[in-house]
Amino acid sequence: MNDQKIISLITAEKIEKRVMELADEISSDYAGREILLIGILKGGWIFMSDLARNINSPLICDFLWVASYGPGMKSSGEVKIVSDVSISVEGKDALIVEDIVDTGRTIKYLIDILGRRNPKSLRVCALLDKPDRREVSVEVDYTGFVIPDKFVVGYGMDHNEKFRSLSYIGYLDER
Ligand code: IMP
Ligand code: MG
């Protein structure tokens, strides 16, 4: 892909509004209980920072770095931990913060491995959901936007490591 024109799909204003709504919903669901936010790197970092700053509950934050996509736009289908969390999830109300649920493999893997570590509760908050591409069924507790089957970039998400710092979400024009 040489022509890398980005077509806007979700504006920065819409993202900001939706992230605040999600933070409000999470704040009221956890009702003052401490939450262990687990941001999934790299794609989830910007979403995590905006969400964290809008949740009105005591928070502790950690990150888990996984890789499933090789270069390009196709998942390898295999999920690998590049760097694990540093805080124990045992006995914690853990909330996974992910950029996008696509085939569902990454989230399923994360729920499986973190679930085995005896958290008090384990939920998932994903900014985007691409249901058309689902290969394994997963339960997502908080979803920002349901999007069509397009490869998106921006607001943390990349294509070959580029475009993560865009404040909006767009898709690549593949002409
Ligand atoms: P899944 O395992 O197929 O659900 O893919 C999840 C991971 O692949 C996400 O955490 C993203 O990092 C990446 N991913 C999936 N779809 C896209 C996309 O459209 N743009 C950028 N990254 C994506
Ligand atoms: Mg990701």
Coordinates of C-alpha atoms and ligand atoms in Angstrom, one line a residue:
M1 CA 0.0 0.0 0.0
N2 CA 1.8 3.1 -1.2
D3 CA -1.1 5.6 -1.2
Q4 CA -1.8 6.0 2.5
K5 CA -4.7 8.4 2.5
I6 CA -6.7 8.2 5.7
I7 CA -10.5 8.5 5.6
S8 CA -12.1 9.8 8.8
L9 CA -14.5 7.3 10.5
I10 CA -14.8 8.7 14.1
T11 CA -13.9 12.3 14.9
A12 CA -11.9 13.3 18.0
E13 CA -15.0 15.0 19.4
K14 CA -17.1 11.8 19.1
I15 CA -14.3 9.7 20.7
E16 CA -14.0 12.2 23.6
K17 CA -17.8 12.1 24.3
R18 CA -18.0 8.3 24.1
V19 CA -15.0 7.8 26.3
M20 CA -16.6 10.0 29.0
E21 CA -19.8 8.0 28.8
L22 CA -17.9 4.8 29.2
A23 CA -16.0 6.2 32.1
D24 CA -19.2 7.3 33.8
E25 CA -20.8 3.9 33.3
I26 CA -17.7 2.2 34.7
S27 CA -17.5 4.6 37.7
S28 CA -21.1 3.9 38.6
D29 CA -20.8 0.1 38.1
Y30 CA -17.7 -0.2 40.4
A31 CA -19.3 2.2 42.9
G32 CA -16.1 3.5 44.5
R33 CA -14.3 0.1 44.5
E34 CA -10.7 0.1 43.4
I35 CA -10.2 -0.9 39.8
L36 CA -7.0 -2.4 38.3
L37 CA -7.0 -1.1 34.8
I38 CA -4.9 -3.2 32.5
G39 CA -4.1 -1.4 29.3
I40 CA -3.3 -3.6 26.3
L41 CA -0.2 -2.4 24.4
K42 CA 0.4 -1.0 22.1
G43 CA -3.0 -0.1 20.6
G44 CA -4.8 0.6 23.9
W45 CA -2.5 3.3 25.4
I46 CA -4.3 6.5 24.3
F47 CA -7.7 5.1 25.1
M48 CA -6.4 3.9 28.5
S49 CA -5.0 7.3 29.4
D50 CA -8.3 9.2 28.4
L51 CA -10.5 6.6 30.1
A52 CA -8.4 6.5 33.3
R53 CA -8.5 10.3 33.7
N54 CA -12.3 10.3 33.5
I55 CA -13.1 7.4 35.9
N56 CA -14.2 8.5 39.3
S57 CA -13.0 5.5 41.3
P58 CA -9.7 4.7 42.9
L59 CA -7.5 3.3 40.1
I60 CA -4.3 1.4 39.8
C61 CA -2.9 1.0 36.3
D62 CA -0.9 -1.6 34.6
F63 CA -0.1 -2.6 31.1
L64 CA 0.2 -5.9 29.3
W65 CA 1.9 -6.0 25.9
V66 CA 0.7 -8.6 23.4
A67 CA 1.4 -9.1 19.8
S68 CA -0.9 -10.9 17.4
Y69 CA -0.5 -8.9 14.1
G70 CA 2.6 -9.2 12.1
P71 CA 3.4 -6.4 9.7
G72 CA 0.4 -5.4 7.6
M73 CA -3.3 -5.9 8.2
K74 CA -3.7 -9.6 8.7
S75 CA -3.6 -11.2 12.2
S76 CA -1.2 -14.1 12.6
G77 CA -3.9 -15.7 14.6
E78 CA -1.4 -16.5 17.3
V79 CA -1.2 -14.2 20.4
K80 CA 2.0 -13.8 22.3
I81 CA 2.8 -11.9 25.5
V82 CA 5.7 -9.5 24.9
S83 CA 5.6 -8.0 28.4
D84 CA 3.4 -9.2 31.3
V85 CA 1.6 -7.1 34.0
S86 CA 3.8 -6.1 36.9
I87 CA 0.9 -5.9 39.5
S88 CA -0.7 -9.2 40.6
V89 CA -4.3 -9.4 39.5
E90 CA -5.2 -11.8 42.4
G91 CA -8.1 -10.5 44.4
K92 CA -8.4 -7.4 42.3
D93 CA -11.3 -6.0 40.3
A94 CA -9.5 -6.1 37.0
L95 CA -10.7 -4.3 33.8
I96 CA -8.9 -5.0 30.5
V97 CA -8.7 -1.9 28.3
E98 CA -8.3 -2.8 24.7
D99 CA -8.4 -0.8 21.4
I100 CA -10.4 -3.1 19.2
V101 CA -12.0 -6.6 19.2
D102 CA -11.6 -8.0 15.8
T103 CA -11.5 -11.9 15.5
G104 CA -11.8 -12.0 19.3
R105 CA -8.7 -14.1 19.7
T106 CA -6.6 -11.6 21.6
I107 CA -9.4 -10.9 24.1
K108 CA -10.2 -14.6 24.5
Y109 CA -6.5 -15.3 25.2
L110 CA -6.3 -12.4 27.8
I111 CA -9.5 -13.5 29.6
D112 CA -8.2 -17.0 29.8
I113 CA -4.7 -16.2 31.2
L114 CA -5.8 -13.4 33.5
G115 CA -8.9 -15.3 34.6
R116 CA -6.6 -18.1 35.8
R117 CA -4.8 -15.8 38.1
N118 CA -7.8 -15.4 40.5
P119 CA -9.0 -11.8 40.1
K120 CA -12.0 -10.9 42.2
S121 CA -13.6 -9.8 38.9
L122 CA -12.5 -9.5 35.3
R123 CA -14.2 -7.4 32.7
V124 CA -13.4 -6.0 29.3
C125 CA -13.7 -2.5 27.9
A126 CA -13.0 -2.2 24.2
L127 CA -13.2 1.1 22.3
L128 CA -14.1 -0.6 19.0
D129 CA -15.9 -3.7 18.0
K130 CA -15.7 -5.2 14.5
P131 CA -18.4 -8.0 14.9
D132 CA -18.3 -9.0 11.2
R133 CA -14.8 -10.4 11.7
R134 CA -15.4 -12.4 14.8
E135 CA -14.0 -16.0 14.8
V136 CA -14.3 -16.8 18.5
S137 CA -17.1 -15.7 20.7
V138 CA -16.1 -13.3 23.5
E139 CA -18.0 -11.2 26.0
V140 CA -17.2 -7.5 26.0
D141 CA -18.6 -5.6 28.9
Y142 CA -18.1 -2.1 27.7
T143 CA -17.9 -1.2 24.0
G144 CA -17.3 2.3 22.6
F145 CA -18.3 1.9 18.9
V146 CA -19.3 -0.9 16.6
I147 CA -17.6 -0.4 13.3
P148 CA -17.7 -1.9 9.8
D149 CA -15.1 -4.3 8.5
K150 CA -12.4 -1.7 7.7
F151 CA -8.8 -1.7 8.9
V152 CA -8.7 1.4 11.2
V153 CA -5.8 3.5 12.4
G154 CA -5.4 6.4 14.9
Y155 CA -6.1 7.0 18.6
G156 CA -3.5 4.3 19.4
M157 CA -4.0 2.0 16.5
D158 CA -1.4 1.5 13.8
H159 CA -0.6 0.2 10.4
N160 CA 3.0 -0.9 10.3
E161 CA 3.5 1.2 13.5
K162 CA 2.3 4.4 11.8
F163 CA -0.7 6.7 12.6
R164 CA -1.0 5.8 16.3
S165 CA -0.9 9.5 17.3
L166 CA -3.8 10.7 15.2
S167 CA -6.5 12.1 17.5
Y168 CA -9.3 10.7 15.3
I169 CA -10.0 7.2 14.0
G170 CA -9.9 6.6 10.3
Y171 CA -9.4 3.9 7.7
L172 CA -6.9 3.4 5.0
D173 CA -8.0 4.2 1.5
E174 CA -6.8 1.1 -0.3
R175 CA -7.1 2.5 -3.9
Ligands
IMP1 P1 -8.1 -9.9 17.4 O1 -7.3 -10.8 18.2 O2 -8.3 -10.4 15.9 O3 -9.5 -9.6 18.0 O4 -7.4 -8.6 17.2 C1 -7.1 -7.7 18.1 C2 -5.9 -6.9 18.0 O5 -5.5 -6.7 16.6 C3 -6.2 -5.5 18.5 O6 -5.8 -5.4 19.8 C4 -5.5 -4.6 17.6 O7 -4.2 -4.3 18.1 C5 -5.3 -5.3 16.3 N1 -6.3 -4.9 15.3 C6 -7.4 -5.5 14.9 N2 -8.1 -4.8 14.0 C7 -7.3 -3.7 13.8 C8 -7.5 -2.6 12.9 O8 -8.5 -2.4 12.2 N3 -6.6 -1.6 13.0 C9 -5.5 -1.7 13.9 N4 -5.3 -2.8 14.7 C10 -6.2 -3.8 14.6
MG2 MG -4.4 -4.3 20.6

